[in-house]
Coordinates of C-alpha atoms in Angstrom, one line a residue:
M5 CA 80.7 88.7 11.3
Q6 CA 79.6 88.6 7.7
T7 CA 82.4 87.3 5.1
S8 CA 83.0 88.5 1.8
P9 CA 82.4 86.6 -1.2
I10 CA 86.3 86.6 -1.2
Q11 CA 86.7 84.9 2.3
S12 CA 84.1 82.4 1.5
S13 CA 85.6 81.2 -1.8
L14 CA 89.0 81.2 -0.3
G15 CA 87.4 79.4 2.8
L16 CA 86.6 76.8 0.7
Q17 CA 89.4 76.6 -0.9
C18 CA 91.4 76.0 2.2
V19 CA 88.8 73.1 3.3
Q20 CA 89.2 71.1 -0.3
S21 CA 93.2 72.0 0.3
M22 CA 92.8 70.2 3.7
D23 CA 91.0 67.3 2.3
L24 CA 93.7 66.7 -0.1
W25 CA 96.3 66.3 2.7
Q26 CA 93.9 64.6 4.8
K27 CA 93.4 62.1 1.8
A28 CA 96.9 61.7 1.3
L29 CA 97.7 60.9 4.8
A30 CA 95.1 58.4 4.9
T31 CA 96.9 56.2 2.2
L32 CA 100.1 55.9 4.4
D33 CA 100.2 52.7 6.7
D34 CA 99.5 53.2 10.3
D35 CA 103.6 53.2 11.3
L36 CA 103.9 56.1 9.0
K37 CA 101.1 58.0 10.1
A38 CA 101.9 57.7 13.8
S39 CA 105.3 59.7 12.9
L40 CA 103.1 62.5 11.5
D41 CA 100.8 62.5 14.5
F42 CA 100.7 66.4 15.8
K43 CA 98.2 67.8 17.8
N44 CA 96.7 70.9 19.0
S45 CA 98.7 73.0 16.2
T46 CA 97.0 75.6 13.9
K47 CA 98.3 76.4 10.8
R48 CA 98.9 80.2 11.9
D49 CA 100.7 78.4 15.0
I50 CA 102.9 76.1 12.8
L51 CA 103.9 78.4 10.2
E52 CA 105.2 81.1 12.8
K53 CA 107.0 78.1 14.6
T54 CA 108.7 76.7 11.3
L55 CA 109.6 80.2 10.8
K56 CA 111.5 81.0 13.5
T57 CA 113.0 77.6 13.7
A58 CA 114.5 77.7 10.0
E59 CA 115.7 81.5 11.0
E60 CA 117.4 80.1 14.0
K61 CA 119.1 77.2 12.0
K62 CA 120.1 79.8 9.4
Q63 CA 122.1 81.7 12.2
I64 CA 123.4 78.5 13.4
A65 CA 124.7 78.0 9.7
L66 CA 125.9 81.3 9.1
K67 CA 128.4 81.0 12.4
R68 CA 129.5 77.8 11.5
R69 CA 130.1 79.0 8.0
W70 CA 128.3 75.4 7.2
K71 CA 129.0 73.4 3.9
I72 CA 127.7 70.0 3.0
K73 CA 128.6 68.2 0.1
I74 CA 125.7 66.8 -2.2
K75 CA 126.7 64.9 -5.4
N76 CA 130.1 66.4 -5.5
K77 CA 128.5 69.9 -5.1
E78 CA 129.6 71.7 -1.7
V79 CA 126.3 73.6 -0.8
V80 CA 125.9 76.6 1.5
V81 CA 123.4 75.4 4.2
R82 CA 122.8 79.0 5.2
D83 CA 121.4 79.5 1.6
V84 CA 119.3 76.2 1.5
L85 CA 117.6 77.6 4.5
E86 CA 117.2 81.2 3.3
K87 CA 115.1 79.4 0.3
I88 CA 112.7 77.6 3.0
I89 CA 112.3 80.7 4.4
K90 CA 111.2 82.3 1.2
W91 CA 108.6 79.7 0.8
L92 CA 107.6 80.0 3.9
D93 CA 106.6 83.7 3.6
H94 CA 104.8 82.9 0.1
F95 CA 102.5 80.2 1.6
K96 CA 101.6 82.5 4.6
A97 CA 101.2 85.3 1.9
I98 CA 98.7 82.7 -0.4
G99 CA 96.8 81.6 2.9
D100 CA 96.3 85.1 5.0
I101 CA 92.9 85.8 4.0
A102 CA 91.4 82.2 4.8
V103 CA 93.2 81.8 8.3
Q104 CA 89.8 81.5 9.9
Y105 CA 88.7 78.8 8.1
D106 CA 92.0 76.8 9.1
Q107 CA 91.9 73.2 10.8
A108 CA 94.7 71.6 12.5
H109 CA 95.6 68.8 9.8
A110 CA 96.2 72.0 7.2
A111 CA 99.5 72.4 9.3
L112 CA 100.9 69.2 8.6
P113 CA 103.7 69.2 6.5
W114 CA 104.8 72.1 7.7
A115 CA 105.0 70.7 11.3
G116 CA 106.8 67.9 9.3
V117 CA 109.6 70.2 8.3
R118 CA 110.0 72.2 11.7
F119 CA 110.3 68.7 13.4
L120 CA 113.0 68.2 10.9
L121 CA 114.9 71.3 11.1
E122 CA 114.6 71.0 15.1
V123 CA 116.3 67.5 15.3
A124 CA 118.4 67.0 12.2
V125 CA 120.6 69.9 12.8
S126 CA 122.2 68.0 15.5
D127 CA 123.0 65.1 13.2
T128 CA 125.6 66.5 10.6
H129 CA 126.2 63.0 8.7
V130 CA 122.6 63.3 7.0
F131 CA 121.1 67.0 8.1
G132 CA 122.6 68.0 4.6
S133 CA 120.6 66.0 1.9
T134 CA 117.6 66.0 4.6
V135 CA 117.6 69.9 4.4
S136 CA 117.9 70.2 1.0
G137 CA 115.1 67.6 0.4
L138 CA 113.1 69.9 3.2
E139 CA 113.6 73.0 0.5
T140 CA 112.3 71.1 -2.2
V141 CA 109.0 69.8 0.0
S142 CA 109.0 73.5 0.9
H143 CA 108.9 74.8 -2.4
L144 CA 106.3 72.3 -3.7
I145 CA 104.0 73.0 -0.6
T146 CA 103.8 76.5 -1.5
R147 CA 103.9 76.0 -4.9
Y148 CA 100.6 73.5 -5.1
A149 CA 98.8 75.9 -2.3
M150 CA 99.0 78.6 -5.0
F151 CA 97.8 76.1 -7.4
E152 CA 94.9 74.9 -5.7
Q153 CA 94.1 78.5 -5.3
V154 CA 93.3 79.3 -8.9
Y155 CA 91.9 75.9 -9.5
T156 CA 89.4 75.7 -6.9
Q157 CA 88.2 79.1 -7.5
R158 CA 87.2 78.4 -11.3
A159 CA 86.2 75.5 -13.3
T160 CA 88.6 74.5 -16.0
V161 CA 89.0 71.4 -18.3
A162 CA 92.1 70.1 -16.6
S163 CA 90.4 70.3 -12.9
P164 CA 88.4 66.6 -12.9
G165 CA 92.0 64.8 -13.4
L166 CA 93.9 67.1 -11.0
E167 CA 92.8 65.8 -7.2
P168 CA 94.1 62.1 -7.7
L169 CA 97.6 63.9 -8.9
L170 CA 97.9 66.5 -6.1
T171 CA 96.9 63.7 -3.8
G172 CA 99.6 61.6 -5.1
L173 CA 102.2 64.1 -4.6
Y174 CA 100.9 65.1 -1.4
T175 CA 101.4 61.3 -0.2
E176 CA 104.9 61.2 -1.6
V177 CA 105.5 64.5 0.3
L178 CA 104.4 63.1 3.9
T179 CA 106.2 59.9 3.1
F180 CA 109.1 61.5 2.8
L181 CA 108.6 63.4 6.2
A182 CA 107.4 60.6 8.0
K183 CA 110.3 58.3 6.9
A184 CA 112.6 61.0 8.0
M185 CA 111.2 61.9 11.2
K186 CA 111.0 58.2 11.7
Y187 CA 114.9 57.8 11.2
F188 CA 115.8 60.9 13.7
Q189 CA 113.3 59.6 16.2
T190 CA 115.5 56.3 16.7
P191 CA 118.2 55.9 18.9
T192 CA 121.6 57.9 18.3
A193 CA 123.6 54.6 18.6
V194 CA 121.3 52.5 15.8
R195 CA 121.3 55.9 13.6
A196 CA 125.5 55.9 13.6
L197 CA 125.5 52.3 12.1
K198 CA 126.9 52.8 8.8
S199 CA 124.4 50.4 7.3
V200 CA 121.7 52.1 8.6
L201 CA 122.5 55.7 7.6
I202 CA 123.6 54.6 4.2
A203 CA 119.9 52.8 3.7
F204 CA 118.3 56.0 5.2
Q205 CA 120.0 57.9 2.4
T206 CA 119.4 55.9 -0.1
D207 CA 115.7 55.4 0.6
E208 CA 115.6 59.5 1.2
D209 CA 117.1 60.2 -2.7
Q210 CA 114.7 57.7 -3.7
Q211 CA 111.7 59.5 -2.7
L212 CA 112.6 62.7 -3.7
Q213 CA 112.9 61.0 -7.0
R214 CA 109.1 60.2 -6.7
I215 CA 108.0 63.3 -5.6
A216 CA 109.8 64.8 -8.5
S217 CA 108.3 62.7 -11.1
Q218 CA 104.7 63.5 -9.4
D219 CA 105.7 67.2 -9.8
A220 CA 106.3 66.4 -13.4
K221 CA 103.1 64.8 -14.0
L222 CA 101.0 67.6 -12.5
S223 CA 102.9 70.3 -14.4
A224 CA 102.4 68.5 -17.9
V225 CA 98.6 68.2 -16.9
A226 CA 98.0 71.8 -15.9
I227 CA 100.3 74.0 -15.4
L228 CA 101.8 74.3 -19.1
S229 CA 98.7 74.7 -20.5
D230 CA 97.0 77.7 -18.1
A231 CA 98.7 81.3 -18.5
E232 CA 97.7 82.4 -15.2
I233 CA 99.3 79.4 -13.2
L234 CA 102.5 80.4 -15.4
N235 CA 102.2 84.3 -14.3
R236 CA 101.7 83.2 -10.7
L237 CA 104.7 80.6 -11.1
Q238 CA 107.2 83.7 -12.6
V239 CA 106.5 85.7 -9.5
L240 CA 106.6 82.9 -7.2
E241 CA 109.7 81.4 -8.7
G242 CA 111.5 84.1 -9.8
P243 CA 115.2 84.7 -9.7
V244 CA 116.6 83.9 -6.5
H245 CA 117.5 87.0 -4.4
R246 CA 120.1 86.2 -1.7
I247 CA 120.5 89.1 0.6
A248 CA 123.8 90.0 2.5
D249 CA 123.9 89.3 6.6
Q250 CA 122.5 92.4 8.8
T251 CA 123.3 90.5 12.0
A252 CA 126.9 91.4 12.4
K253 CA 128.7 95.2 11.4
Y254 CA 131.7 94.2 9.1
T255 CA 132.2 97.7 7.7
E256 CA 133.4 101.0 8.8
T257 CA 132.2 104.3 7.5
L258 CA 134.9 106.8 6.8
K259 CA 135.6 110.4 5.8
D260 CA 135.9 111.7 1.8
I261 CA 139.5 112.0 1.9
R262 CA 140.4 108.6 3.5
Y263 CA 137.8 107.0 1.7
R264 CA 139.0 108.4 -1.8
E265 CA 142.6 106.8 -0.4
I266 CA 141.4 103.5 0.0
L267 CA 139.6 103.3 -3.4
D268 CA 143.0 105.1 -5.4
W269 CA 144.8 102.4 -3.6
L270 CA 142.4 99.3 -4.5
S271 CA 141.9 100.0 -8.2
P272 CA 141.5 102.5 -10.9
I273 CA 139.2 100.6 -13.3
R274 CA 136.2 102.6 -14.1
Y275 CA 133.5 99.6 -14.1
I276 CA 130.6 101.6 -13.8
E277 CA 131.1 104.0 -16.9
H278 CA 132.2 100.3 -18.7
Q279 CA 128.7 98.8 -17.8
K280 CA 126.8 101.7 -18.6
R281 CA 128.5 102.0 -22.1
H282 CA 127.5 98.4 -22.8
S283 CA 124.1 98.7 -21.1
E284 CA 123.1 101.7 -23.3
R285 CA 124.1 99.8 -26.6
R286 CA 122.2 96.7 -26.0
L287 CA 118.7 97.0 -27.6
Q288 CA 115.5 96.6 -25.6
G289 CA 114.8 92.9 -25.0
S290 CA 118.1 91.7 -25.9
G291 CA 119.6 89.2 -23.5
E292 CA 116.3 88.1 -22.4
W293 CA 116.1 84.4 -23.7
L294 CA 119.6 84.0 -21.5
L295 CA 118.2 85.3 -18.3
N296 CA 115.3 82.5 -18.9
D297 CA 117.2 80.0 -20.0
E298 CA 117.0 76.9 -17.8
E299 CA 120.6 75.7 -17.4
Y300 CA 121.2 79.4 -16.4
L301 CA 118.1 79.7 -13.8
N302 CA 119.3 76.2 -12.6
W303 CA 122.9 77.2 -12.2
Q304 CA 121.9 80.6 -10.6
S305 CA 119.3 79.5 -8.0
S306 CA 121.8 76.3 -6.8
S307 CA 123.1 76.9 -3.4
A308 CA 126.5 75.7 -4.4
S309 CA 129.1 78.0 -5.6
S310 CA 129.9 77.7 -9.0
I311 CA 131.0 79.1 -12.1
F312 CA 128.6 79.3 -15.3
L313 CA 130.8 79.8 -18.7
L314 CA 128.7 81.5 -21.8
H315 CA 131.1 81.0 -24.8
G316 CA 130.8 81.3 -28.4
M317 CA 132.7 82.6 -31.7
A318 CA 133.6 86.1 -31.8
G319 CA 130.9 88.8 -32.1
S320 CA 128.1 86.5 -30.9
G321 CA 126.8 88.9 -28.3
K322 CA 128.6 88.0 -25.2
T323 CA 129.5 91.1 -23.9
T324 CA 125.9 92.2 -24.4
L325 CA 124.9 89.2 -22.5
A326 CA 127.0 89.8 -20.0
S327 CA 125.5 93.4 -19.7
A328 CA 122.1 92.1 -19.4
V329 CA 123.4 89.7 -16.3
V330 CA 124.5 92.7 -14.4
D331 CA 121.6 94.7 -15.0
S332 CA 119.5 91.9 -14.0
T333 CA 121.3 91.7 -10.9
L334 CA 121.5 95.4 -10.2
R335 CA 117.9 95.6 -10.7
Q336 CA 117.1 92.8 -8.2
S337 CA 119.1 95.1 -5.8
S338 CA 117.2 98.0 -5.7
N339 CA 114.1 96.2 -5.3
Q340 CA 115.1 94.7 -2.3
G341 CA 117.2 95.5 0.7
S342 CA 120.3 94.4 1.9
S343 CA 121.1 92.5 -1.5
A344 CA 124.1 90.2 -2.1
L345 CA 127.3 91.4 -3.4
L346 CA 128.1 92.3 -6.9
A347 CA 131.4 92.7 -8.9
Y348 CA 131.5 93.3 -12.8
I349 CA 134.2 93.7 -15.2
Y350 CA 134.5 94.0 -18.7
C351 CA 138.0 92.2 -19.7
S352 CA 139.9 93.6 -22.6
K353 CA 143.3 94.0 -24.1
S354 CA 143.1 97.7 -24.6
A355 CA 146.0 99.7 -25.0
T356 CA 144.8 102.7 -22.5
E357 CA 143.4 100.6 -20.0
V358 CA 145.9 97.6 -19.6
E359 CA 144.3 96.8 -16.1
L360 CA 141.6 95.2 -17.7
S361 CA 143.7 91.9 -19.1
D362 CA 145.9 91.8 -15.8
P363 CA 144.6 89.1 -13.5
A364 CA 145.9 90.8 -10.3
E365 CA 144.2 94.6 -11.2
I366 CA 140.9 92.4 -12.2
M367 CA 141.2 90.8 -8.5
R368 CA 141.7 94.4 -6.9
S369 CA 138.8 95.6 -8.5
V370 CA 136.5 92.6 -7.5
V371 CA 137.9 93.5 -3.7
R372 CA 137.1 97.3 -4.4
Q373 CA 133.5 96.4 -5.8
L374 CA 132.6 93.6 -2.8
G375 CA 134.5 95.6 0.0
V376 CA 133.7 99.1 -0.6
S377 CA 130.3 100.9 -0.7
C378 CA 129.9 103.2 -3.7
G379 CA 126.6 104.8 -2.3
T380 CA 126.4 108.3 0.5
Q381 CA 127.5 106.0 3.3
K382 CA 131.3 105.7 1.9
T383 CA 132.0 102.3 4.2
V384 CA 134.6 99.8 3.8
H385 CA 134.8 96.4 5.3
R386 CA 137.2 96.2 8.0
A387 CA 139.2 93.3 6.7
V388 CA 139.9 95.5 3.5
L389 CA 140.5 98.7 6.0
N390 CA 142.6 96.7 8.4
D391 CA 145.0 95.5 5.6
Y392 CA 145.7 99.2 4.4
E393 CA 146.2 100.7 7.4
R394 CA 148.9 97.9 7.9
R395 CA 150.5 98.6 4.9
E396 CA 150.1 102.3 5.2
T397 CA 152.3 102.3 8.4
E398 CA 154.9 99.8 7.0
A399 CA 155.3 102.5 3.7
K400 CA 155.5 105.7 6.3
L401 CA 158.3 103.9 8.4
A402 CA 160.0 102.7 5.2
G403 CA 159.5 105.8 3.3
F404 CA 157.6 104.2 0.1
D405 CA 154.4 104.2 -1.5
V406 CA 151.7 102.0 0.2
A407 CA 151.9 98.4 -1.4
R408 CA 149.3 97.3 -3.4
L409 CA 147.6 93.7 -2.8
S410 CA 148.7 90.8 -4.6
L411 CA 146.6 88.3 -6.4
Q412 CA 146.8 86.0 -3.3
D413 CA 146.2 88.9 -1.1
C414 CA 142.5 89.2 -3.2
I415 CA 142.0 85.8 -2.8
R416 CA 142.1 86.0 0.9
L417 CA 140.1 89.4 1.3
I418 CA 137.3 88.1 -0.9
I419 CA 137.2 85.0 0.8
I420 CA 136.7 87.2 4.1
I421 CA 134.2 89.5 2.5
T422 CA 132.3 86.4 1.4
G423 CA 132.5 84.6 4.4
A424 CA 129.0 86.2 5.5
D425 CA 127.4 87.7 2.5
P426 CA 127.0 86.0 -0.6
A427 CA 128.3 87.3 -4.0
T428 CA 128.1 87.3 -7.5
I429 CA 130.8 88.0 -9.8
V430 CA 130.4 88.9 -13.6
L431 CA 133.8 88.6 -15.9
D432 CA 133.1 89.1 -19.6
A433 CA 135.9 88.2 -22.1
V434 CA 138.1 86.2 -20.2
D435 CA 139.9 85.1 -23.5
E436 CA 141.1 88.5 -23.3
V437 CA 143.5 87.9 -20.6
Q438 CA 147.2 86.9 -22.0
P439 CA 147.0 82.9 -21.7
K440 CA 149.5 83.1 -18.2
G441 CA 147.1 85.2 -17.3
R442 CA 143.8 83.3 -17.7
Y443 CA 145.3 80.3 -15.8
E444 CA 145.9 82.4 -12.8
L445 CA 142.9 84.0 -13.0
V446 CA 140.8 80.9 -13.2
Q447 CA 142.7 79.5 -10.4
A448 CA 142.0 82.6 -8.0
L449 CA 138.3 82.5 -8.9
Q450 CA 138.1 78.6 -8.1
Q451 CA 139.8 79.3 -4.7
V452 CA 137.1 81.9 -4.2
I453 CA 134.4 79.2 -5.0
R454 CA 136.0 76.4 -2.9
D455 CA 136.9 78.1 0.1
S456 CA 134.3 81.0 0.7
S457 CA 131.8 80.0 3.2
S458 CA 128.8 81.7 1.4
V459 CA 127.2 81.2 -2.2
V460 CA 129.3 82.9 -4.4
K461 CA 128.1 82.4 -8.2
I462 CA 130.6 83.6 -11.1
F463 CA 129.5 84.4 -14.3
A464 CA 132.1 84.5 -17.2
T465 CA 132.1 84.8 -21.1
S466 CA 134.6 83.7 -23.4
R467 CA 135.1 83.5 -27.0
D468 CA 135.6 79.2 -28.0
D469 CA 139.1 78.7 -26.5
D470 CA 140.1 75.4 -25.9
Q471 CA 142.4 76.7 -22.9
I472 CA 139.5 78.4 -21.3
L473 CA 137.3 75.4 -21.5
S474 CA 139.7 72.9 -20.1
L475 CA 140.4 75.1 -17.0
L476 CA 136.8 75.1 -16.7
T477 CA 135.7 71.6 -16.9
N478 CA 133.7 71.7 -13.5
A479 CA 131.8 74.9 -14.6
S480 CA 128.3 75.2 -16.2
T481 CA 128.7 75.7 -19.6
L482 CA 126.4 77.0 -22.5
R483 CA 127.6 78.1 -26.1
I484 CA 125.8 80.9 -28.0
G485 CA 124.2 79.3 -31.0
A486 CA 122.5 80.5 -34.0
E487 CA 119.1 79.0 -32.8
S488 CA 119.6 80.8 -29.2
Q489 CA 120.4 84.2 -30.3
Q490 CA 117.8 84.3 -33.3
A491 CA 115.3 86.8 -31.7
D492 CA 118.5 88.9 -30.6
M493 CA 120.0 88.9 -34.0
E494 CA 116.5 89.6 -35.6
R495 CA 116.0 92.5 -33.5
F496 CA 120.1 93.9 -33.9
V497 CA 119.9 93.7 -37.8
Q498 CA 116.3 95.3 -37.9
D499 CA 117.5 98.1 -35.9
Q500 CA 120.5 98.4 -38.3
V501 CA 118.7 98.5 -41.2
N502 CA 116.4 101.1 -39.7
R503 CA 119.2 103.2 -38.9
A504 CA 120.7 103.0 -42.0
I505 CA 117.6 104.3 -43.9
K506 CA 116.9 107.0 -41.5
S507 CA 120.0 108.4 -41.8
R508 CA 120.2 108.1 -45.6
R509 CA 123.2 105.6 -45.8
L510 CA 121.4 103.2 -47.6
L511 CA 119.9 103.8 -51.5
G512 CA 119.6 107.3 -50.2
G513 CA 116.7 106.0 -47.6
D514 CA 114.5 105.4 -50.8
V515 CA 113.9 101.7 -49.5
S516 CA 110.6 100.0 -49.8
S517 CA 109.1 97.9 -47.2
N518 CA 109.4 94.7 -49.3
L519 CA 113.0 95.7 -50.0
Q520 CA 113.7 96.2 -46.4
A521 CA 112.3 93.2 -45.3
D522 CA 114.2 91.1 -48.2
L523 CA 117.7 92.9 -47.0
S524 CA 116.8 92.1 -43.1
Q525 CA 116.1 88.4 -43.8
A526 CA 119.4 88.5 -46.3
L527 CA 121.5 89.7 -43.2
I528 CA 119.9 87.7 -41.0
D529 CA 120.6 84.2 -42.7
G530 CA 124.1 85.2 -43.4
A531 CA 124.8 85.9 -39.9
G532 CA 124.8 82.7 -38.8
E533 CA 126.6 82.5 -34.9
M534 CA 127.9 86.1 -35.3

């Protein structure tokens, strides 16, 4: 059967890619090479087996509610394994057309990943740091498979210098895998020695640093100067999309009246209306700088539950940015099935909606959003339903209304709900909560972060406030400055000036283009961080 030009081109790419992995293997000493001796394995065979192993380990991590401490952060193992699965799926997509050209050594790094997933899971002392390293390695194997696919199909100025850098990176990756495999192949009694364990973990950290250094060199040479690579990376390395657990049923479907009773009991906060209002007010493109901010993206992609605090002076656009985060998360959910849970609240000292400044009411709304579906299914998490039915029975016996959830009740239910499913919680204007209430709210959120078995990401905004900053010393923080929001400010000023001219509120609408530009610039210059 004849091959198409595309298949031939990709086949050449595969051979070249495999040559680089083989060149990298040739640079290792015999001892490390022996650790990487995988025979009779095709690329497709290894990819499928590695994917199956990662899925199996993910289910184990989910069942155990497994969290490990890495650099003072509680990392959710299930989340790390889901990332490895993501990279495997992407890698398969890159190489699908070229399968007929594969040889056994193309599967070398993935075979190492699979072996370590198989054996390391039983060694809880070191599995955490090793699986985190495997996620890094899986990411880079996939990233540079895509990278090679682009560069080997066209001649570029940077291409001649890429081969030694790629080979150098692959050498460091294989070294990481070989050393880890060698460690796990030693007798358990030897591995259990504290000195051996510490030496391995230290060497592992140093090896990951060498990998990061080589990756940085490659990026500097090619990625930053190549639009096609950048576009592909945006797709490959886009925002992390966490998914809910589909292996167990945690909800019950209710009839309309029963469903409505539980909604009314939980919370009256009209969060959907609030989001719609703030979203409609946001100008197109506003908030994009935050969604692409490196610190924000690192926080979002981390496998540790954590809080991100965005703060700034009054009028700096915090609510607009919070609405952009919510909309971005909702878009991801609409594009993917079984998305992670989402709850959002716009706190306020509103006299007509006093619930928006009350910590208990805020947390009740979070329970409602995480524990009750708002779609056509009308489902309620079993833990929430059980709690309501117990209180309902007690209320009937005593002749009272159904008792509402306390702050501690809300914390308990949120931890149960997020035990199997990751979640994102967005809280805008935490400073609108009274000082005593802020402490209670932050303490509640921190307990959810600490005790939930899944990844819980909490995005909060606030004015510059010493109390809030002191309560969130462990949070990732970003202050809104004039430079970061320059584009948003220009967009807002130009929109307002245009509106004033069109409505004849500014000089009767008789404004030249030069005057309009001067007015806009003067307003921008005078705005500062507003």
